[in-house]
Amino acid sequence: MTSGELFGIDVHEPSEALPTLSPVIPCAVQPLNSEGYADYLWTGVDGRQQVERKTWYELL
């Protein structure tokens, strides 16, 4: 991930994620999961932040 410049989206996330988010925040599709990160990764004032997306099926 480029230091603090991009919002990272994992390659296995829905294809709609990039066109939905890119008009409001610079982002890129990257192999985040294989690098040990969650599905979405960004750098905030407290360092790297990440979030894992789950489907209803995975939650039940």
mmCIF file of C-alpha atoms in Angstrom, residues 15-55:
data_model
loop_
_atom_site.group_PDB
_atom_site.id
_atom_site.type_symbol
_atom_site.label_atom_id
_atom_site.label_comp_id
_atom_site.label_asym_id
_atom_site.label_seq_id
_atom_site.Cartn_x
_atom_site.Cartn_y
_atom_site.Cartn_z
ATOM 1 C CA SER A 15 -16.040 -5.431 -8.603
ATOM 2 C CA GLU A 16 -18.481 -2.617 -7.742
ATOM 3 C CA ALA A 17 -16.271 -1.421 -4.854
ATOM 4 C CA LEU A 18 -13.732 0.466 -6.982
ATOM 5 C CA PRO A 19 -16.161 2.463 -9.180
ATOM 6 C CA THR A 20 -18.341 3.209 -6.143
ATOM 7 C CA LEU A 21 -15.528 4.514 -3.922
ATOM 8 C CA SER A 22 -13.134 6.088 -6.443
ATOM 9 C CA PRO A 23 -15.218 9.258 -7.110
ATOM 10 C CA VAL A 24 -14.861 10.267 -3.443
ATOM 11 C CA ILE A 25 -11.515 8.788 -2.338
ATOM 12 C CA PRO A 26 -8.348 7.718 -4.177
ATOM 13 C CA CYS A 27 -8.316 3.918 -4.100
ATOM 14 C CA ALA A 28 -6.718 0.904 -5.717
ATOM 15 C CA VAL A 29 -7.393 -2.815 -5.925
ATOM 16 C CA GLN A 30 -4.513 -4.729 -4.325
ATOM 17 C CA PRO A 31 -3.775 -8.266 -3.012
ATOM 18 C CA LEU A 32 -4.364 -7.215 0.607
ATOM 19 C CA ASN A 33 -5.466 -10.599 2.017
ATOM 20 C CA SER A 34 -2.372 -12.373 0.699
ATOM 21 C CA GLU A 35 -0.236 -9.661 2.349
ATOM 22 C CA GLY A 36 -1.893 -10.312 5.731
ATOM 23 C CA TYR A 37 -4.384 -7.430 5.722
ATOM 24 C CA ALA A 38 -8.187 -7.352 5.862
ATOM 25 C CA ASP A 39 -10.430 -6.581 2.864
ATOM 26 C CA TYR A 40 -10.103 -2.789 3.090
ATOM 27 C CA LEU A 41 -7.013 -0.880 4.251
ATOM 28 C CA TRP A 42 -6.220 2.805 4.722
ATOM 29 C CA THR A 43 -3.844 4.956 6.722
ATOM 30 C CA GLY A 44 -5.302 7.315 9.309
ATOM 31 C CA VAL A 45 -3.828 9.546 11.982
ATOM 32 C CA ASP A 46 -3.365 6.494 14.247
ATOM 33 C CA GLY A 47 -1.628 4.434 11.585
ATOM 34 C CA ARG A 48 -3.015 1.690 9.393
ATOM 35 C CA GLN A 49 -6.690 0.873 9.763
ATOM 36 C CA GLN A 50 -8.406 -2.128 8.231
ATOM 37 C CA VAL A 51 -11.851 -3.601 7.963
ATOM 38 C CA GLU A 52 -13.108 -7.042 6.963
ATOM 39 C CA ARG A 53 -16.323 -7.300 4.944
ATOM 40 C CA LYS A 54 -18.631 -10.206 5.787
ATOM 41 C CA THR A 55 -21.742 -11.493 4.055
#
